[in-house]
């Protein structure tokens, strides 16, 4: 994926901010707090994978691309997923199981 600026990540960032949160919210409304814990576990596994596959000898352009993807796609997706799971679990608790 060729990226010249952070503006090239606008659509993936918007998708990362909305889609995981909506999916986690929907699932947490049905299954409660288990979805919140599953979202934290999924985030931890993705972070561990990134930690093990990180290379200190990356070229500067590749490293900058990785940084852009982490901060503009992966981090918003994780935050959206966790916040959606929190709101869905709260609604599940407030309204009871369907």
mmCIF file of N, CA and C in Angstrom:
data_model
loop_
_atom_site.group_PDB
_atom_site.id
_atom_site.type_symbol
_atom_site.label_atom_id
_atom_site.label_comp_id
_atom_site.label_asym_id
_atom_site.label_seq_id
_atom_site.Cartn_x
_atom_site.Cartn_y
_atom_site.Cartn_z
ATOM 1 N N UNK A 1 0.839 -1.165 0.000
ATOM 2 C CA UNK A 1 0.000 0.000 0.000
ATOM 3 C C UNK A 1 0.887 1.231 0.000
ATOM 4 N N UNK A 2 0.799 2.029 -1.027
ATOM 5 C CA UNK A 2 1.602 3.239 -1.158
ATOM 6 C C UNK A 2 0.917 4.393 -0.436
ATOM 7 N N UNK A 3 1.608 4.971 0.536
ATOM 8 C CA UNK A 3 1.057 6.102 1.277
ATOM 9 C C UNK A 3 2.044 7.253 1.222
ATOM 10 N N UNK A 4 1.550 8.415 0.828
ATOM 11 C CA UNK A 4 2.400 9.588 0.802
ATOM 12 C C UNK A 4 2.157 10.499 1.992
ATOM 13 N N UNK A 5 0.985 10.423 2.590
ATOM 14 C CA UNK A 5 0.670 11.285 3.724
ATOM 15 C C UNK A 5 -0.389 10.612 4.593
ATOM 16 N N UNK A 6 -0.590 11.144 5.797
ATOM 17 C CA UNK A 6 -1.658 10.597 6.643
ATOM 18 C C UNK A 6 -3.045 10.762 6.035
ATOM 19 N N UNK A 7 -3.198 11.689 5.090
ATOM 20 C CA UNK A 7 -4.500 11.883 4.455
ATOM 21 C C UNK A 7 -4.930 10.674 3.633
ATOM 22 N N UNK A 8 -3.970 9.838 3.245
ATOM 23 C CA UNK A 8 -4.306 8.628 2.502
ATOM 24 C C UNK A 8 -5.016 7.597 3.376
ATOM 25 N N UNK A 9 -5.007 7.813 4.675
ATOM 26 C CA UNK A 9 -5.628 6.862 5.594
ATOM 27 C C UNK A 9 -6.989 7.319 6.106
ATOM 28 N N UNK A 10 -7.608 8.294 5.448
ATOM 29 C CA UNK A 10 -8.875 8.830 5.954
ATOM 30 C C UNK A 10 -9.972 7.761 5.967
ATOM 31 N N UNK A 11 -10.193 7.075 4.863
ATOM 32 C CA UNK A 11 -11.261 6.064 4.831
ATOM 33 C C UNK A 11 -10.983 4.881 5.757
ATOM 34 N N UNK A 12 -9.753 4.328 5.770
ATOM 35 C CA UNK A 12 -9.508 3.255 6.743
ATOM 36 C C UNK A 12 -9.668 3.712 8.191
ATOM 37 N N UNK A 13 -9.306 4.959 8.478
ATOM 38 C CA UNK A 13 -9.461 5.467 9.840
ATOM 39 C C UNK A 13 -10.930 5.606 10.206
ATOM 40 N N UNK A 14 -11.733 6.121 9.288
ATOM 41 C CA UNK A 14 -13.170 6.235 9.561
ATOM 42 C C UNK A 14 -13.800 4.861 9.767
ATOM 43 N N UNK A 15 -13.397 3.895 8.955
ATOM 44 C CA UNK A 15 -13.911 2.533 9.126
ATOM 45 C C UNK A 15 -13.442 1.943 10.453
ATOM 46 N N UNK A 16 -12.190 2.224 10.819
ATOM 47 C CA UNK A 16 -11.660 1.697 12.076
ATOM 48 C C UNK A 16 -12.356 2.314 13.281
ATOM 49 N N UNK A 17 -12.782 3.566 13.160
ATOM 50 C CA UNK A 17 -13.481 4.213 14.266
ATOM 51 C C UNK A 17 -14.916 3.729 14.409
ATOM 52 N N UNK A 18 -15.539 3.252 13.335
ATOM 53 C CA UNK A 18 -16.962 2.926 13.414
ATOM 54 C C UNK A 18 -17.256 1.431 13.448
ATOM 55 N N UNK A 19 -16.713 0.668 12.539
ATOM 56 C CA UNK A 19 -17.133 -0.729 12.380
ATOM 57 C C UNK A 19 -16.854 -1.621 13.591
ATOM 58 N N UNK A 20 -15.646 -1.621 14.167
ATOM 59 C CA UNK A 20 -15.441 -2.482 15.346
ATOM 60 C C UNK A 20 -16.311 -2.080 16.533
ATOM 61 N N UNK A 21 -16.532 -0.782 16.691
ATOM 62 C CA UNK A 21 -17.366 -0.316 17.796
ATOM 63 C C UNK A 21 -18.811 -0.741 17.649
ATOM 64 N N UNK A 22 -19.334 -0.633 16.435
ATOM 65 C CA UNK A 22 -20.718 -1.043 16.199
ATOM 66 C C UNK A 22 -20.872 -2.550 16.396
ATOM 67 N N UNK A 23 -19.914 -3.323 15.890
ATOM 68 C CA UNK A 23 -19.984 -4.776 16.057
ATOM 69 C C UNK A 23 -19.884 -5.167 17.532
ATOM 70 N N UNK A 24 -18.955 -4.551 18.265
ATOM 71 C CA UNK A 24 -18.803 -4.871 19.687
ATOM 72 C C UNK A 24 -20.031 -4.432 20.478
ATOM 73 N N UNK A 25 -20.594 -3.280 20.134
ATOM 74 C CA UNK A 25 -21.797 -2.800 20.816
ATOM 75 C C UNK A 25 -22.959 -3.780 20.614
ATOM 76 N N UNK A 26 -23.142 -4.210 19.362
ATOM 77 C CA UNK A 26 -24.232 -5.133 19.050
ATOM 78 C C UNK A 26 -24.054 -6.462 19.798
ATOM 79 N N UNK A 27 -22.841 -6.999 19.760
ATOM 80 C CA UNK A 27 -22.601 -8.275 20.437
ATOM 81 C C UNK A 27 -22.713 -8.144 21.953
ATOM 82 N N UNK A 28 -22.224 -7.035 22.500
ATOM 83 C CA UNK A 28 -22.274 -6.857 23.956
ATOM 84 C C UNK A 28 -23.699 -6.636 24.446
ATOM 85 N N UNK A 29 -24.549 -6.049 23.616
ATOM 86 C CA UNK A 29 -25.958 -5.915 24.018
ATOM 87 C C UNK A 29 -26.596 -7.283 24.178
ATOM 88 N N UNK A 30 -26.124 -8.251 23.404
ATOM 89 C CA UNK A 30 -26.696 -9.598 23.480
ATOM 90 C C UNK A 30 -26.000 -10.473 24.525
ATOM 91 N N UNK A 31 -24.659 -10.344 24.618
ATOM 92 C CA UNK A 31 -23.891 -11.278 25.444
ATOM 93 C C UNK A 31 -23.265 -10.648 26.680
ATOM 94 N N UNK A 32 -23.408 -9.359 26.857
ATOM 95 C CA UNK A 32 -22.962 -8.713 28.084
ATOM 96 C C UNK A 32 -21.461 -8.504 28.184
ATOM 97 N N UNK A 33 -20.975 -8.625 29.399
ATOM 98 C CA UNK A 33 -19.596 -8.281 29.727
ATOM 99 C C UNK A 33 -18.568 -9.215 29.090
ATOM 100 N N UNK A 34 -18.984 -10.383 28.652
ATOM 101 C CA UNK A 34 -18.055 -11.314 28.012
ATOM 102 C C UNK A 34 -17.443 -10.709 26.753
ATOM 103 N N UNK A 35 -18.192 -9.882 26.047
ATOM 104 C CA UNK A 35 -17.673 -9.248 24.829
ATOM 105 C C UNK A 35 -16.604 -8.225 25.186
ATOM 106 N N UNK A 36 -16.775 -7.526 26.301
ATOM 107 C CA UNK A 36 -15.749 -6.583 26.760
ATOM 108 C C UNK A 36 -14.443 -7.311 27.027
ATOM 109 N N UNK A 37 -14.512 -8.416 27.765
ATOM 110 C CA UNK A 37 -13.294 -9.175 28.047
ATOM 111 C C UNK A 37 -12.700 -9.761 26.771
ATOM 112 N N UNK A 38 -13.539 -10.204 25.861
ATOM 113 C CA UNK A 38 -13.040 -10.735 24.587
ATOM 114 C C UNK A 38 -12.349 -9.644 23.775
ATOM 115 N N UNK A 39 -12.867 -8.417 23.827
ATOM 116 C CA UNK A 39 -12.223 -7.324 23.088
ATOM 117 C C UNK A 39 -10.862 -6.996 23.683
ATOM 118 N N UNK A 40 -10.740 -7.048 25.007
ATOM 119 C CA UNK A 40 -9.433 -6.815 25.628
ATOM 120 C C UNK A 40 -8.445 -7.926 25.281
ATOM 121 N N UNK A 41 -8.916 -9.162 25.263
ATOM 122 C CA UNK A 41 -8.043 -10.285 24.912
ATOM 123 C C UNK A 41 -7.611 -10.185 23.454
ATOM 124 N N UNK A 42 -8.540 -9.845 22.562
ATOM 125 C CA UNK A 42 -8.191 -9.689 21.141
ATOM 126 C C UNK A 42 -7.162 -8.579 20.964
ATOM 127 N N UNK A 43 -7.342 -7.463 21.655
ATOM 128 C CA UNK A 43 -6.371 -6.378 21.575
ATOM 129 C C UNK A 43 -5.006 -6.798 22.088
ATOM 130 N N UNK A 44 -4.976 -7.550 23.186
ATOM 131 C CA UNK A 44 -3.704 -8.013 23.735
ATOM 132 C C UNK A 44 -2.998 -8.959 22.770
ATOM 133 N N UNK A 45 -3.750 -9.842 22.127
ATOM 134 C CA UNK A 45 -3.133 -10.767 21.168
ATOM 135 C C UNK A 45 -2.566 -10.028 19.961
ATOM 136 N N UNK A 46 -3.294 -9.026 19.478
ATOM 137 C CA UNK A 46 -2.795 -8.242 18.345
ATOM 138 C C UNK A 46 -1.542 -7.473 18.739
ATOM 139 N N UNK A 47 -1.525 -6.922 19.950
ATOM 140 C CA UNK A 47 -0.342 -6.191 20.407
ATOM 141 C C UNK A 47 0.851 -7.119 20.592
ATOM 142 N N UNK A 48 0.620 -8.315 21.118
ATOM 143 C CA UNK A 48 1.716 -9.276 21.250
ATOM 144 C C UNK A 48 2.266 -9.677 19.889
ATOM 145 N N UNK A 49 1.383 -9.896 18.925
ATOM 146 C CA UNK A 49 1.830 -10.217 17.572
ATOM 147 C C UNK A 49 2.691 -9.083 17.014
ATOM 148 N N UNK A 50 2.252 -7.851 17.195
ATOM 149 C CA UNK A 50 3.034 -6.713 16.717
ATOM 150 C C UNK A 50 4.364 -6.584 17.423
ATOM 151 N N UNK A 51 4.384 -6.905 18.704
ATOM 152 C CA UNK A 51 5.629 -6.811 19.454
ATOM 153 C C UNK A 51 6.631 -7.855 18.971
ATOM 154 N N UNK A 52 6.160 -9.076 18.699
ATOM 155 C CA UNK A 52 7.057 -10.133 18.251
ATOM 156 C C UNK A 52 7.522 -9.937 16.811
ATOM 157 N N UNK A 53 6.718 -9.288 15.993
ATOM 158 C CA UNK A 53 7.097 -9.122 14.587
ATOM 159 C C UNK A 53 7.782 -7.793 14.307
ATOM 160 N N UNK A 54 7.922 -6.936 15.305
ATOM 161 C CA UNK A 54 8.594 -5.642 15.089
ATOM 162 C C UNK A 54 10.079 -5.877 14.838
ATOM 163 N N UNK A 55 10.602 -5.148 13.900
ATOM 164 C CA UNK A 55 12.012 -5.265 13.550
ATOM 165 C C UNK A 55 12.694 -3.915 13.766
ATOM 166 N N UNK A 56 13.794 -3.891 14.510
ATOM 167 C CA UNK A 56 14.475 -2.608 14.733
ATOM 168 C C UNK A 56 15.255 -2.124 13.515
ATOM 169 N N UNK A 57 15.384 -2.950 12.496
ATOM 170 C CA UNK A 57 16.193 -2.578 11.333
ATOM 171 C C UNK A 57 15.344 -2.200 10.127
ATOM 172 N N UNK A 58 14.130 -1.710 10.351
ATOM 173 C CA UNK A 58 13.276 -1.301 9.238
ATOM 174 C C UNK A 58 13.812 -0.029 8.597
ATOM 175 N N UNK A 59 13.615 0.072 7.305
ATOM 176 C CA UNK A 59 13.963 1.306 6.602
ATOM 177 C C UNK A 59 13.056 2.433 7.102
ATOM 178 N N UNK A 60 13.533 3.671 7.078
ATOM 179 C CA UNK A 60 12.719 4.779 7.610
ATOM 180 C C UNK A 60 11.351 4.925 6.951
ATOM 181 N N UNK A 61 11.252 4.718 5.637
ATOM 182 C CA UNK A 61 9.940 4.863 4.988
ATOM 183 C C UNK A 61 8.987 3.749 5.405
ATOM 184 N N UNK A 62 9.501 2.545 5.580
ATOM 185 C CA UNK A 62 8.662 1.435 6.033
ATOM 186 C C UNK A 62 8.246 1.653 7.489
ATOM 187 N N UNK A 63 9.171 2.122 8.305
ATOM 188 C CA UNK A 63 8.853 2.391 9.708
ATOM 189 C C UNK A 63 7.807 3.496 9.828
ATOM 190 N N UNK A 64 7.895 4.510 8.982
ATOM 191 C CA UNK A 64 6.895 5.584 9.044
ATOM 192 C C UNK A 64 5.531 5.079 8.592
ATOM 193 N N UNK A 65 5.495 4.189 7.599
ATOM 194 C CA UNK A 65 4.231 3.591 7.180
ATOM 195 C C UNK A 65 3.614 2.762 8.302
ATOM 196 N N UNK A 66 4.448 1.978 8.978
ATOM 197 C CA UNK A 66 3.961 1.172 10.099
ATOM 198 C C UNK A 66 3.409 2.065 11.204
ATOM 199 N N UNK A 67 4.100 3.155 11.482
ATOM 200 C CA UNK A 67 3.641 4.081 12.515
ATOM 201 C C UNK A 67 2.301 4.695 12.143
ATOM 202 N N UNK A 68 2.147 5.094 10.890
ATOM 203 C CA UNK A 68 0.874 5.671 10.452
ATOM 204 C C UNK A 68 -0.269 4.675 10.594
ATOM 205 N N UNK A 69 -0.031 3.439 10.209
ATOM 206 C CA UNK A 69 -1.083 2.422 10.303
ATOM 207 C C UNK A 69 -1.432 2.142 11.764
ATOM 208 N N UNK A 70 -0.424 2.097 12.623
ATOM 209 C CA UNK A 70 -0.690 1.837 14.040
ATOM 210 C C UNK A 70 -1.532 2.952 14.639
ATOM 211 N N UNK A 71 -1.115 4.204 14.420
ATOM 212 C CA UNK A 71 -1.789 5.320 15.089
ATOM 213 C C UNK A 71 -3.091 5.741 14.429
ATOM 214 N N UNK A 72 -3.245 5.496 13.132
ATOM 215 C CA UNK A 72 -4.453 5.956 12.450
ATOM 216 C C UNK A 72 -5.446 4.843 12.131
ATOM 217 N N UNK A 73 -5.055 3.566 12.275
ATOM 218 C CA UNK A 73 -5.985 2.472 11.979
ATOM 219 C C UNK A 73 -6.123 1.516 13.170
ATOM 220 N N UNK A 74 -5.023 0.939 13.627
ATOM 221 C CA UNK A 74 -5.126 -0.082 14.672
ATOM 222 C C UNK A 74 -5.566 0.481 16.021
ATOM 223 N N UNK A 75 -4.978 1.582 16.441
ATOM 224 C CA UNK A 75 -5.357 2.165 17.726
ATOM 225 C C UNK A 75 -6.810 2.649 17.745
ATOM 226 N N UNK A 76 -7.282 3.364 16.712
ATOM 227 C CA UNK A 76 -8.708 3.731 16.714
ATOM 228 C C UNK A 76 -9.641 2.521 16.679
ATOM 229 N N UNK A 77 -9.249 1.475 15.957
ATOM 230 C CA UNK A 77 -10.096 0.278 15.905
ATOM 231 C C UNK A 77 -10.191 -0.374 17.277
ATOM 232 N N UNK A 78 -9.074 -0.453 17.981
ATOM 233 C CA UNK A 78 -9.079 -1.048 19.316
ATOM 234 C C UNK A 78 -9.908 -0.210 20.285
ATOM 235 N N UNK A 79 -9.716 1.096 20.257
ATOM 236 C CA UNK A 79 -10.481 1.975 21.146
ATOM 237 C C UNK A 79 -11.973 1.887 20.850
ATOM 238 N N UNK A 80 -12.327 1.876 19.585
ATOM 239 C CA UNK A 80 -13.730 1.782 19.195
ATOM 240 C C UNK A 80 -14.338 0.469 19.667
ATOM 241 N N UNK A 81 -13.584 -0.616 19.509
ATOM 242 C CA UNK A 81 -14.085 -1.924 19.909
ATOM 243 C C UNK A 81 -14.310 -1.979 21.423
ATOM 244 N N UNK A 82 -13.373 -1.477 22.194
ATOM 245 C CA UNK A 82 -13.510 -1.516 23.652
ATOM 246 C C UNK A 82 -14.646 -0.610 24.114
ATOM 247 N N UNK A 83 -14.716 0.608 23.579
ATOM 248 C CA UNK A 83 -15.790 1.521 23.983
ATOM 249 C C UNK A 83 -17.162 0.995 23.565
ATOM 250 N N UNK A 84 -17.251 0.399 22.380
ATOM 251 C CA UNK A 84 -18.513 -0.200 21.953
ATOM 252 C C UNK A 84 -18.927 -1.347 22.853
ATOM 253 N N UNK A 85 -17.954 -2.154 23.276
ATOM 254 C CA UNK A 85 -18.263 -3.264 24.184
ATOM 255 C C UNK A 85 -18.708 -2.755 25.548
ATOM 256 N N UNK A 86 -18.112 -1.660 26.016
ATOM 257 C CA UNK A 86 -18.514 -1.091 27.306
ATOM 258 C C UNK A 86 -19.950 -0.584 27.240
ATOM 259 N N UNK A 87 -20.269 0.163 26.197
ATOM 260 C CA UNK A 87 -21.624 0.713 26.066
ATOM 261 C C UNK A 87 -22.644 -0.415 25.889
ATOM 262 N N UNK A 88 -22.319 -1.399 25.069
ATOM 263 C CA UNK A 88 -23.237 -2.517 24.873
ATOM 264 C C UNK A 88 -23.454 -3.322 26.140
ATOM 265 N N UNK A 89 -22.383 -3.558 26.905
ATOM 266 C CA UNK A 89 -22.528 -4.294 28.163
ATOM 267 C C UNK A 89 -23.340 -3.488 29.165
ATOM 268 N N UNK A 90 -23.169 -2.174 29.154
ATOM 269 C CA UNK A 90 -23.960 -1.318 30.046
ATOM 270 C C UNK A 90 -25.446 -1.399 29.689
ATOM 271 N N UNK A 91 -25.741 -1.370 28.397
ATOM 272 C CA UNK A 91 -27.137 -1.479 27.971
ATOM 273 C C UNK A 91 -27.695 -2.866 28.268
ATOM 274 N N UNK A 92 -26.865 -3.883 28.120
ATOM 275 C CA UNK A 92 -27.291 -5.249 28.440
ATOM 276 C C UNK A 92 -27.651 -5.354 29.921
ATOM 277 N N UNK A 93 -26.837 -4.743 30.754
ATOM 278 C CA UNK A 93 -27.072 -4.777 32.193
ATOM 279 C C UNK A 93 -28.316 -3.978 32.568
ATOM 280 N N UNK A 94 -28.508 -2.831 31.917
ATOM 281 C CA UNK A 94 -29.627 -1.960 32.258
ATOM 282 C C UNK A 94 -30.971 -2.533 31.805
ATOM 283 N N UNK A 95 -30.981 -3.203 30.667
ATOM 284 C CA UNK A 95 -32.245 -3.685 30.105
ATOM 285 C C UNK A 95 -32.452 -5.177 30.298
ATOM 286 N N UNK A 96 -31.470 -5.868 30.778
ATOM 287 C CA UNK A 96 -31.595 -7.310 30.944
ATOM 288 C C UNK A 96 -31.347 -8.021 29.626
ATOM 289 N N UNK A 97 -31.186 -9.313 29.683
ATOM 290 C CA UNK A 97 -30.921 -10.104 28.482
ATOM 291 C C UNK A 97 -32.169 -10.151 27.608
ATOM 292 N N UNK A 98 -32.007 -10.062 26.280
ATOM 293 C CA UNK A 98 -33.174 -10.126 25.383
ATOM 294 C C UNK A 98 -33.781 -11.515 25.326
#
